[in-house]
Coordinates of C-alpha atoms in Angstrom, one line a residue:
X1 CA -14.8 27.6 -34.6
X2 CA -11.0 27.6 -34.0
X3 CA -10.0 28.0 -30.4
X4 CA -6.8 28.2 -28.4
X5 CA -7.7 26.9 -25.0
X6 CA -5.5 27.1 -21.9
X7 CA -5.4 23.8 -19.9
X8 CA -8.3 23.0 -17.6
X9 CA -7.8 23.8 -13.9
X10 CA -6.6 20.4 -12.7
X11 CA -4.0 20.3 -15.6
X12 CA -2.4 23.7 -14.9
X13 CA 0.1 22.3 -12.4
X14 CA 0.8 19.3 -14.6
X15 CA 1.5 21.5 -17.7
X16 CA 3.8 23.7 -15.6
X17 CA 5.7 20.7 -14.5
X18 CA 6.1 19.5 -18.0
X19 CA 7.6 22.7 -19.2
X20 CA 10.8 22.6 -17.1
X21 CA 14.4 22.6 -18.5
X22 CA 13.5 22.2 -22.2
X23 CA 16.3 22.2 -24.7
X24 CA 16.9 25.6 -26.1
X25 CA 15.6 24.6 -29.6
X26 CA 12.3 23.2 -28.2
X27 CA 9.1 25.3 -28.5
X28 CA 6.2 25.1 -26.0
X29 CA 2.7 26.3 -26.9
X30 CA -1.0 25.9 -26.8
X31 CA -2.1 24.6 -30.2
X32 CA -5.1 25.8 -32.3
X33 CA -7.7 23.1 -32.2
X34 CA -11.2 22.4 -33.5
X35 CA -13.8 19.8 -32.5
X36 CA -13.8 17.1 -35.1
X37 CA -16.9 15.4 -36.5
X38 CA -15.9 11.9 -37.7
X39 CA -19.5 11.0 -38.4
X40 CA -20.0 8.9 -35.3
X41 CA -21.7 9.7 -32.0
X42 CA -20.1 9.9 -28.6
X43 CA -19.9 6.4 -27.0
X44 CA -21.0 4.8 -30.3
X45 CA -19.6 1.2 -30.5
X46 CA -17.6 0.2 -33.5
X47 CA -16.6 -3.5 -33.3
X48 CA -14.7 -3.9 -30.0
X49 CA -14.2 -0.1 -29.6
X50 CA -16.2 2.7 -28.0
X51 CA -15.7 6.2 -29.5
X52 CA -14.5 8.7 -26.9
X53 CA -14.0 11.9 -28.8
X54 CA -12.0 13.5 -31.6
X55 CA -10.4 16.8 -32.5
X56 CA -8.5 18.5 -35.2
X57 CA -5.2 20.3 -34.7
X58 CA -4.3 23.1 -37.1
X59 CA -0.7 23.7 -38.3
X60 CA -0.4 27.0 -36.5
X61 CA 2.8 29.0 -36.5
X62 CA 4.8 25.9 -35.6
X63 CA 3.8 24.1 -38.8
X64 CA 2.4 21.1 -37.0
X65 CA 2.0 18.2 -39.4
X66 CA 3.5 15.0 -40.7
X67 CA 2.9 13.1 -37.5
X68 CA 3.8 9.5 -38.2
X69 CA 4.4 7.7 -34.9
X70 CA 2.9 7.9 -31.4
X71 CA 3.7 6.7 -27.9
X72 CA 2.0 7.3 -24.5
X73 CA 4.2 7.8 -21.5
X74 CA 3.9 9.7 -18.2
X75 CA 0.7 11.6 -19.0
X76 CA 1.4 12.7 -22.5
X77 CA 1.9 11.6 -26.1
X78 CA 5.4 11.4 -27.6
X79 CA 5.4 11.6 -31.4
X80 CA 7.7 12.0 -34.4
X81 CA 7.0 13.6 -37.7
X82 CA 8.3 12.8 -41.2
X83 CA 10.3 16.1 -41.4
X84 CA 12.6 15.1 -38.5
X85 CA 10.9 16.5 -35.4
X86 CA 9.7 15.2 -32.1
X87 CA 6.5 16.4 -30.4
X88 CA 4.8 16.0 -27.0
X89 CA 1.1 16.4 -26.7
X90 CA -0.9 16.8 -23.4
X91 CA -4.5 15.7 -24.0
X92 CA -7.4 17.2 -22.1
X93 CA -10.0 14.5 -21.2
X94 CA -13.3 15.1 -19.2
X95 CA -15.4 12.1 -18.1
X96 CA -13.2 9.9 -20.3
X97 CA -13.9 12.0 -23.4
X98 CA -11.2 13.7 -25.4
X99 CA -12.1 17.4 -25.6
X100 CA -8.9 19.3 -26.4
X101 CA -5.1 19.4 -26.4
X102 CA -3.9 21.3 -23.4
X103 CA -0.3 21.8 -24.5
X104 CA 2.4 20.8 -27.0
X105 CA 6.1 20.9 -27.3
X106 CA 8.1 20.5 -30.5
X107 CA 11.8 20.3 -31.4
X108 CA 14.3 18.8 -33.8
X109 CA 15.5 15.2 -33.9
X110 CA 19.3 15.0 -34.0
X111 CA 21.7 12.8 -35.9
X112 CA 24.7 10.9 -34.4
X113 CA 26.8 14.1 -34.5
X114 CA 24.1 16.0 -32.6
X115 CA 23.1 18.1 -35.6
X116 CA 19.6 18.7 -36.9
X117 CA 18.6 16.7 -39.9
X118 CA 17.6 18.9 -42.9
X119 CA 17.6 16.3 -45.7
X120 CA 14.1 14.6 -46.1
X121 CA 15.8 11.3 -47.0
X122 CA 17.6 11.3 -43.6
X123 CA 14.9 13.0 -41.5
X124 CA 11.9 10.9 -42.4
X125 CA 10.9 9.6 -38.9
X126 CA 8.0 7.2 -39.0
X127 CA 7.7 5.4 -35.7
X128 CA 8.6 5.8 -32.0
X129 CA 8.6 3.4 -29.1
X130 CA 9.7 3.5 -25.5
X131 CA 11.4 0.4 -24.0
X132 CA 11.0 -0.7 -20.4
X133 CA 14.7 0.2 -19.9
X134 CA 13.7 3.9 -20.5
X135 CA 15.4 4.0 -23.8
X136 CA 13.6 5.1 -27.0
X137 CA 13.6 3.6 -30.5
X138 CA 12.8 5.8 -33.6
X139 CA 12.5 4.3 -37.1
X140 CA 13.3 6.2 -40.2
X141 CA 12.5 5.3 -43.8
X142 CA 14.1 6.2 -47.1
X143 CA 17.4 6.0 -45.4
X144 CA 16.2 2.8 -43.6
X145 CA 17.3 2.5 -39.9
X146 CA 16.2 2.3 -36.3
X147 CA 18.1 4.5 -33.9
X148 CA 18.3 4.0 -30.1
X149 CA 18.1 7.0 -27.8
X150 CA 18.5 7.5 -24.1
X151 CA 16.6 10.8 -24.6
X152 CA 15.1 11.5 -28.1
X153 CA 15.8 15.2 -27.6
X154 CA 19.5 14.4 -27.7
X155 CA 21.7 12.5 -30.2
X156 CA 21.1 8.7 -30.7
X157 CA 23.4 6.4 -28.7
X158 CA 23.3 3.4 -31.1
X159 CA 21.7 1.7 -34.0
X160 CA 19.1 -0.9 -33.1
X161 CA 20.2 -4.0 -35.1
X162 CA 17.8 -6.7 -33.8
X163 CA 15.2 -5.8 -36.3
X164 CA 17.7 -5.9 -39.2
X165 CA 16.1 -8.9 -40.8
X166 CA 12.9 -6.9 -41.3
X167 CA 14.8 -3.8 -42.5
X168 CA 16.2 -5.9 -45.3
X169 CA 12.6 -6.2 -46.6
X170 CA 12.1 -2.4 -46.6
X171 CA 12.6 -0.1 -49.7
X172 CA 12.2 3.5 -50.5
X173 CA 9.1 5.0 -48.9
X174 CA 8.0 1.6 -47.6
X175 CA 9.9 1.2 -44.4
X176 CA 9.4 0.5 -40.7
X177 CA 6.1 2.3 -39.9
X178 CA 5.2 0.5 -36.6
X179 CA 7.2 0.2 -33.4
X180 CA 6.0 -0.7 -29.9
X181 CA 7.8 -1.9 -26.8
X182 CA 6.8 -4.4 -24.2
X183 CA 8.4 -5.9 -21.1
X184 CA 11.1 -8.0 -22.7
X185 CA 11.3 -6.7 -26.3
X186 CA 9.5 -4.9 -29.1
X187 CA 7.3 -5.3 -32.1
X188 CA 8.2 -3.7 -35.5
X189 CA 6.1 -3.8 -38.7
X190 CA 6.8 -2.5 -42.2
X191 CA 4.4 -0.7 -44.5
X192 CA 3.7 -3.6 -46.8
X193 CA 1.6 -6.7 -46.9
X194 CA 1.8 -9.9 -49.0
X195 CA 2.5 -13.5 -48.1
X196 CA 5.6 -13.5 -50.2
X197 CA 7.6 -11.5 -47.6
X198 CA 7.1 -11.1 -43.8
X199 CA 6.0 -7.6 -42.7
X200 CA 6.5 -7.8 -38.9
X201 CA 9.1 -9.0 -36.4
X202 CA 8.8 -9.7 -32.7
X203 CA 12.1 -9.1 -30.9
X204 CA 12.5 -10.8 -27.5
X205 CA 15.9 -10.5 -25.8
X206 CA 18.4 -11.2 -28.5
X207 CA 16.1 -13.3 -30.7
X208 CA 13.9 -12.0 -33.5
X209 CA 11.0 -13.8 -35.1
X210 CA 9.7 -12.7 -38.5
X211 CA 6.0 -13.2 -39.3
X212 CA 3.4 -12.0 -41.8
X213 CA 0.4 -10.0 -40.4
X214 CA -2.3 -9.8 -43.1
X215 CA -4.6 -6.8 -43.4
X216 CA -8.0 -7.8 -41.9
X217 CA -11.1 -8.1 -44.0
X218 CA -12.7 -4.7 -44.6
X219 CA -9.4 -3.0 -45.3
X220 CA -7.4 -5.7 -47.1
X221 CA -9.4 -5.1 -50.3
X222 CA -8.5 -1.4 -50.1
X223 CA -4.8 -2.1 -49.8
X224 CA -4.4 -1.7 -46.0
X225 CA -0.9 -1.7 -44.6
X226 CA 0.5 -1.4 -41.0
X227 CA 1.3 2.1 -40.0
X228 CA 1.8 2.0 -36.2
X229 CA 1.5 -0.3 -33.1
X230 CA 1.2 -0.1 -29.4
X231 CA 1.8 -2.9 -26.8
X232 CA 0.9 -3.7 -23.3
X233 CA 3.7 -4.8 -20.9
X234 CA 2.6 -8.5 -21.3
X235 CA 3.3 -8.4 -25.1
X236 CA -0.3 -8.0 -26.2
X237 CA 0.0 -5.6 -29.1
X238 CA -2.4 -3.5 -31.2
X239 CA -1.5 -2.8 -34.9
X240 CA -3.0 0.0 -36.8
X241 CA -3.7 -0.5 -40.5
X242 CA -4.4 2.3 -43.0
X243 CA -5.6 2.4 -46.6
X244 CA -6.3 5.1 -49.2
X245 CA -8.2 5.0 -52.5
X246 CA -9.0 8.2 -54.4
X247 CA -12.5 7.2 -55.0
X248 CA -13.4 6.7 -51.3
X249 CA -10.6 8.2 -49.2
X250 CA -9.2 6.5 -46.1
X251 CA -10.0 3.4 -44.1
X252 CA -8.4 2.3 -40.8
X253 CA -8.4 -0.9 -38.8
X254 CA -6.9 -2.1 -35.4
X255 CA -5.8 -5.7 -34.9
X256 CA -4.9 -7.3 -31.6
X257 CA -1.7 -9.5 -31.8
X258 CA -0.5 -11.7 -29.1
X259 CA 2.3 -14.4 -29.2
X260 CA 0.8 -17.8 -30.0
X261 CA -2.7 -16.5 -30.6
X262 CA -4.4 -15.8 -34.0
X263 CA -4.8 -12.1 -34.7
X264 CA -8.1 -10.5 -33.7
X265 CA -9.7 -7.6 -35.5
X266 CA -11.0 -5.1 -33.0
X267 CA -12.6 -2.7 -35.5
X268 CA -12.5 -1.5 -39.1
X269 CA -13.2 2.2 -39.7
X270 CA -14.5 3.1 -43.1
X271 CA -16.6 5.7 -45.0
X272 CA -19.1 7.2 -44.6
X273 CA -17.0 8.0 -41.5
X274 CA -14.9 11.1 -42.0
X275 CA -11.4 9.6 -41.6
X276 CA -7.9 10.6 -42.6
X277 CA -4.4 9.2 -43.0
X278 CA -3.9 7.6 -39.6
X279 CA -0.3 6.8 -39.0
X280 CA 0.0 7.0 -35.2
X281 CA -1.4 4.7 -32.5
X282 CA -0.9 5.0 -28.7
X283 CA -2.2 2.9 -25.8
X284 CA -3.2 4.3 -22.5
X285 CA -4.2 2.0 -19.6
X286 CA -6.1 3.7 -16.8
X287 CA -7.9 2.1 -13.9
X288 CA -8.6 -1.2 -15.5
X289 CA -9.6 0.3 -18.9
X290 CA -7.6 0.4 -22.1
X291 CA -7.8 3.4 -24.4
X292 CA -6.4 3.6 -28.0
X293 CA -5.6 7.0 -29.6
X294 CA -5.2 7.5 -33.4
X295 CA -3.3 10.3 -34.9
X296 CA -3.3 11.2 -38.6
X297 CA -0.5 12.5 -40.8
X298 CA -1.6 15.5 -43.0
X299 CA 1.6 15.2 -45.2
X300 CA 1.8 19.0 -44.8
X301 CA -1.2 19.5 -47.0
X302 CA -3.5 20.7 -44.3
X303 CA -7.0 21.7 -45.2
X304 CA -6.8 24.6 -42.7
X305 CA -4.3 26.3 -44.9
X306 CA -5.6 25.3 -48.4
X307 CA -9.0 23.6 -48.7
X308 CA -8.1 22.2 -52.1
X309 CA -9.0 18.7 -53.3
X310 CA -6.6 16.2 -51.7
X311 CA -6.0 18.3 -48.6
X312 CA -5.7 16.4 -45.3
X313 CA -6.1 17.0 -41.6
X314 CA -4.2 16.3 -38.4
X315 CA -6.8 14.4 -36.4
X316 CA -6.6 12.9 -32.9
X317 CA -9.3 10.3 -32.1
X318 CA -9.9 8.4 -28.8
X319 CA -11.4 4.9 -28.4
X320 CA -12.0 2.7 -25.4
X321 CA -11.5 -1.0 -25.8
X322 CA -14.6 -2.9 -24.6
X323 CA -14.2 -4.8 -21.4
X324 CA -16.7 -6.6 -19.1
X325 CA -14.5 -6.0 -16.1
X326 CA -15.5 -2.9 -14.1
X327 CA -12.8 -1.1 -12.2
X328 CA -12.5 -2.2 -8.5
X329 CA -14.5 -0.1 -6.1
X330 CA -12.6 2.3 -3.8
X331 CA -11.7 0.9 -0.4
X332 CA -13.9 1.9 2.6
X333 CA -12.6 4.7 4.8
X334 CA -10.7 4.1 8.0
X335 CA -12.2 6.2 10.8
X336 CA -10.1 7.5 13.6
X337 CA -11.1 5.7 16.8
X338 CA -10.3 8.5 19.2
X339 CA -13.4 10.5 18.3
X340 CA -17.0 9.5 19.0
X341 CA -19.0 8.2 15.9
X342 CA -22.4 6.6 15.3
X343 CA -22.8 3.8 12.8
X344 CA -25.8 4.2 10.4
X345 CA -26.9 1.9 7.6
X346 CA -28.2 3.4 4.3
X347 CA -30.2 0.6 2.7
X348 CA -30.6 1.0 -1.0
X349 CA -32.1 -1.2 -3.8
X350 CA -28.5 -2.1 -4.7
X351 CA -27.4 -3.0 -1.2
X352 CA -26.3 -1.5 2.1
X353 CA -23.9 1.4 2.7
X354 CA -22.6 1.6 6.3
X355 CA -21.4 5.0 7.5
X356 CA -19.7 6.3 10.6
X357 CA -21.2 9.7 11.5
X358 CA -18.8 12.1 13.1
X359 CA -21.1 13.0 16.1
X360 CA -18.2 14.6 18.1
X361 CA -16.3 16.5 15.4
X362 CA -19.4 17.6 13.3
X363 CA -22.1 17.4 15.9
X364 CA -24.7 19.7 14.2
X365 CA -24.5 18.1 10.8
X366 CA -24.4 14.5 12.1
X367 CA -27.4 15.2 14.4
X368 CA -29.3 16.6 11.4
X369 CA -28.7 13.5 9.4
X370 CA -29.7 11.3 12.4
X371 CA -33.0 13.3 12.8
X372 CA -33.8 12.8 9.1
X373 CA -33.2 9.0 9.6
X374 CA -35.2 8.8 12.8
X375 CA -38.2 10.5 11.2
X376 CA -38.0 8.4 8.1
X377 CA -37.5 11.4 5.9
X378 CA -34.9 9.6 3.7
X379 CA -37.1 6.5 3.2
X380 CA -38.2 6.4 -0.5
X381 CA -35.8 9.1 -1.6
X382 CA -33.1 8.4 -4.2
X383 CA -29.5 8.8 -5.2
X384 CA -30.1 11.0 -8.3
X385 CA -26.7 12.3 -9.3
X386 CA -23.4 10.9 -10.4
X387 CA -20.4 13.2 -11.1
X388 CA -17.8 11.2 -13.0
X389 CA -14.2 12.6 -13.1
X390 CA -11.7 11.4 -15.7
X391 CA -8.7 11.0 -13.5
X392 CA -7.0 8.3 -11.6
X393 CA -7.7 6.3 -9.6
X394 CA -11.1 5.2 -11.0
X395 CA -14.0 5.3 -10.3
X396 CA -13.7 9.0 -9.3
X397 CA -16.2 11.7 -8.4
X398 CA -19.2 11.7 -6.2
X399 CA -22.8 10.5 -5.9
X400 CA -25.6 12.7 -4.4
X401 CA -29.0 11.8 -2.9
X402 CA -31.6 12.8 -0.5
X403 CA -34.8 14.9 -0.2
X404 CA -34.3 17.2 -3.3
X405 CA -36.0 20.1 -1.5
X406 CA -39.3 18.1 -1.1
X407 CA -41.4 20.4 1.1
X408 CA -42.9 17.4 2.9
X409 CA -39.5 16.1 3.8
X410 CA -37.1 18.9 4.4
X411 CA -36.3 20.6 7.8
X412 CA -35.0 24.1 8.3
X413 CA -31.3 24.6 7.2
X414 CA -28.6 24.0 9.7
X415 CA -25.5 25.9 10.8
X416 CA -22.5 25.3 8.6
X417 CA -19.6 23.3 10.1
X418 CA -16.6 24.0 7.8
X419 CA -13.8 21.5 7.5
X420 CA -11.4 24.1 8.6
X421 CA -13.1 23.9 12.0
X422 CA -14.0 20.2 12.2
X423 CA -10.7 18.9 11.0
X424 CA -12.5 16.6 8.6
X425 CA -11.8 16.4 4.8
X426 CA -13.4 15.3 1.6
X427 CA -11.3 12.2 1.3
X428 CA -12.4 8.9 -0.2
X429 CA -15.8 7.7 1.3
X430 CA -16.6 11.1 3.0
X431 CA -20.2 12.2 3.4
X432 CA -20.8 15.8 2.8
X433 CA -23.8 18.1 2.9
X434 CA -25.1 19.7 -0.3
X435 CA -26.0 23.3 0.1
X436 CA -26.2 26.7 -1.6
X437 CA -25.0 29.2 1.0
X438 CA -24.0 28.4 4.5
X439 CA -27.0 27.7 6.7
X440 CA -29.1 26.2 3.8
X441 CA -28.0 22.6 4.1
X442 CA -31.0 20.3 4.9
X443 CA -31.6 16.8 3.5
X444 CA -29.3 16.3 0.5
X445 CA -25.8 14.8 0.9
X446 CA -23.0 13.5 -1.3
X447 CA -20.5 10.6 -1.0
X448 CA -17.0 11.0 -2.3
X449 CA -15.3 8.4 -4.6
X450 CA -11.6 9.0 -4.1
X451 CA -10.2 12.2 -2.5
X452 CA -12.1 15.4 -3.5
X453 CA -10.3 17.8 -1.1
X454 CA -11.0 20.7 -3.4
X455 CA -14.4 20.8 -1.7
X456 CA -12.8 21.5 1.7
X457 CA -13.0 25.0 3.2
X458 CA -10.3 27.4 2.2
X459 CA -10.4 30.3 4.8
X460 CA -8.0 32.4 2.9
X461 CA -9.9 32.3 -0.4
X462 CA -11.5 35.5 -1.8
X463 CA -14.4 33.3 -3.2
X464 CA -17.1 32.8 -0.5
X465 CA -18.0 29.4 -1.9
X466 CA -14.5 28.0 -1.5
X467 CA -13.8 30.0 1.7
X468 CA -16.7 28.1 3.3
X469 CA -16.4 24.8 1.5
X470 CA -18.8 22.0 2.2
X471 CA -19.4 20.2 5.5
X472 CA -18.1 16.7 6.0
X473 CA -19.9 14.7 8.7
X474 CA -19.1 11.1 8.2
X475 CA -17.3 8.3 6.3
X476 CA -18.4 5.1 4.5
X477 CA -16.9 2.2 6.5
X478 CA -18.6 -0.6 4.4
X479 CA -20.4 -0.7 1.1
X480 CA -18.2 1.3 -1.2
X481 CA -19.0 -1.4 -3.8
X482 CA -22.6 -0.2 -3.7
X483 CA -21.5 3.4 -3.9
X484 CA -19.4 2.5 -7.0
X485 CA -22.5 0.7 -8.6
X486 CA -24.6 3.8 -8.1
X487 CA -21.8 6.0 -9.5
X488 CA -21.5 3.8 -12.6
X489 CA -25.1 4.2 -13.6
X490 CA -25.5 6.3 -16.8
X491 CA -26.6 9.9 -16.7
X492 CA -29.5 11.4 -18.6
X493 CA -27.9 13.8 -21.2
X494 CA -31.0 16.0 -21.1
X495 CA -31.3 16.4 -17.3
X496 CA -29.5 18.8 -15.1
X497 CA -28.4 22.4 -15.5
X498 CA -25.0 24.1 -15.8
X499 CA -22.1 21.9 -14.7
X500 CA -24.6 19.3 -13.6
X501 CA -26.1 18.7 -17.0
X502 CA -25.8 15.0 -17.9
X503 CA -25.0 14.1 -14.3
X504 CA -28.6 13.3 -13.3
X505 CA -29.1 9.5 -13.3
X506 CA -31.4 8.2 -16.0
X507 CA -32.4 5.5 -13.5
X508 CA -32.1 6.8 -9.9
X509 CA -31.3 4.4 -7.1
X510 CA -33.9 4.2 -4.3
X511 CA -33.0 4.7 -0.7
X512 CA -35.2 2.2 1.1
X513 CA -34.3 3.0 4.7
X514 CA -31.7 4.8 6.9
X515 CA -31.3 3.4 10.4
X516 CA -28.8 3.0 13.2
X517 CA -26.5 0.0 12.6
X518 CA -27.8 -1.9 15.7
X519 CA -31.2 -1.9 14.1
X520 CA -30.0 -3.5 10.9
X521 CA -31.3 -7.0 10.1

């Protein structure tokens, strides 16, 4: 079902900030999108990639289409289309999964005179890249060239000549399709393969080195050619290949290219996957993880407008590059030393978590926790929930554990101590009581990973839940690595209700003992 979705709550301010001082000819809007089914499951592994969601963007009134180049910068995609327009796209990700597009902008690319380009031969933009200097490169085919921009919404400032030795190989509709910048240069590749002529150039400073990048096995036999690229700052690049045969449709492949190292194929995508004409690739690095986004060019024959044979779609797909390196755990909290606290050790099957309970600033809640510990009511309970938030820094969210309303363990609910009165806050490492209404908190608690200050009390709110907030009563001072390990455990997709569905751990972590720190072994 087609939907036009406003941005999720935490994106509202971001989207508002992005829509400031746009050129008069630019248009801002929320696009029509549909969930896409590429024929693979969420988190399914394909080669060295992990699938993280896909969606389809309809042409809408703005006639979105022809997207042929992609770049990630400052929280959004920057793209060009082969009818001479630029676009920006703000993705909406939840728990690392691409779920929607929150907002788009679109406007015309200008020529050296500052005029819009109406002629297809002059306006056919195929690739875009941002350089570390802050300048942008845009490659055009048919009238083969690369222009340099200080701002791609304005007129170009120069012609980029360092890739001229590759442009000499281009012809007609086979021009520079892939551009990507890195710390001291850029990579460019043309839409052709064959050992008789190089198809890529690596530009470093004032030097340019031509080389031939063959299509990898699995797409070479289908006529695969480079269609875009994305690079890390260190010069490690990823090149997208695309092929099309009428009898089978599209294939795609991603190849890792680094100077002095043989190319490495990360993945080949092929039927029966439901693919399309992928011509855009963007790289996003977030908290130690690398994500690759693929965008397809519908050639302005979109199936949403005419579902005839040969129609195409504008697809956006997200993949995570596999890595064995977990993100670093959050640092332990620093507790103010001018208030009285009590150190307690939460011993789990994964290790110890040491917390400083705020016995002076949150005396009722801290005393409740200490009573549960003294009476061994936590012993043998579990951390059972992990809420994972897809925002920096990572890992981000909270874990929850405790008595889970076990009648043999719980004590009567306690008086609520809102953060507006205690002066405490749901910052990184904070312990907070789980509850329904004020006065119902008993033996379940959460630990924050990164700041979650939206859980603090908001006395001026009309909503009783947010007016009261949740009660912070301590902070982790050692063992955030253990908290991160618990948080990283996978959830059971079938457990939990409402917003907590999928957050219940498939393999809960046992709390062995909770005791004062001086009693620790």
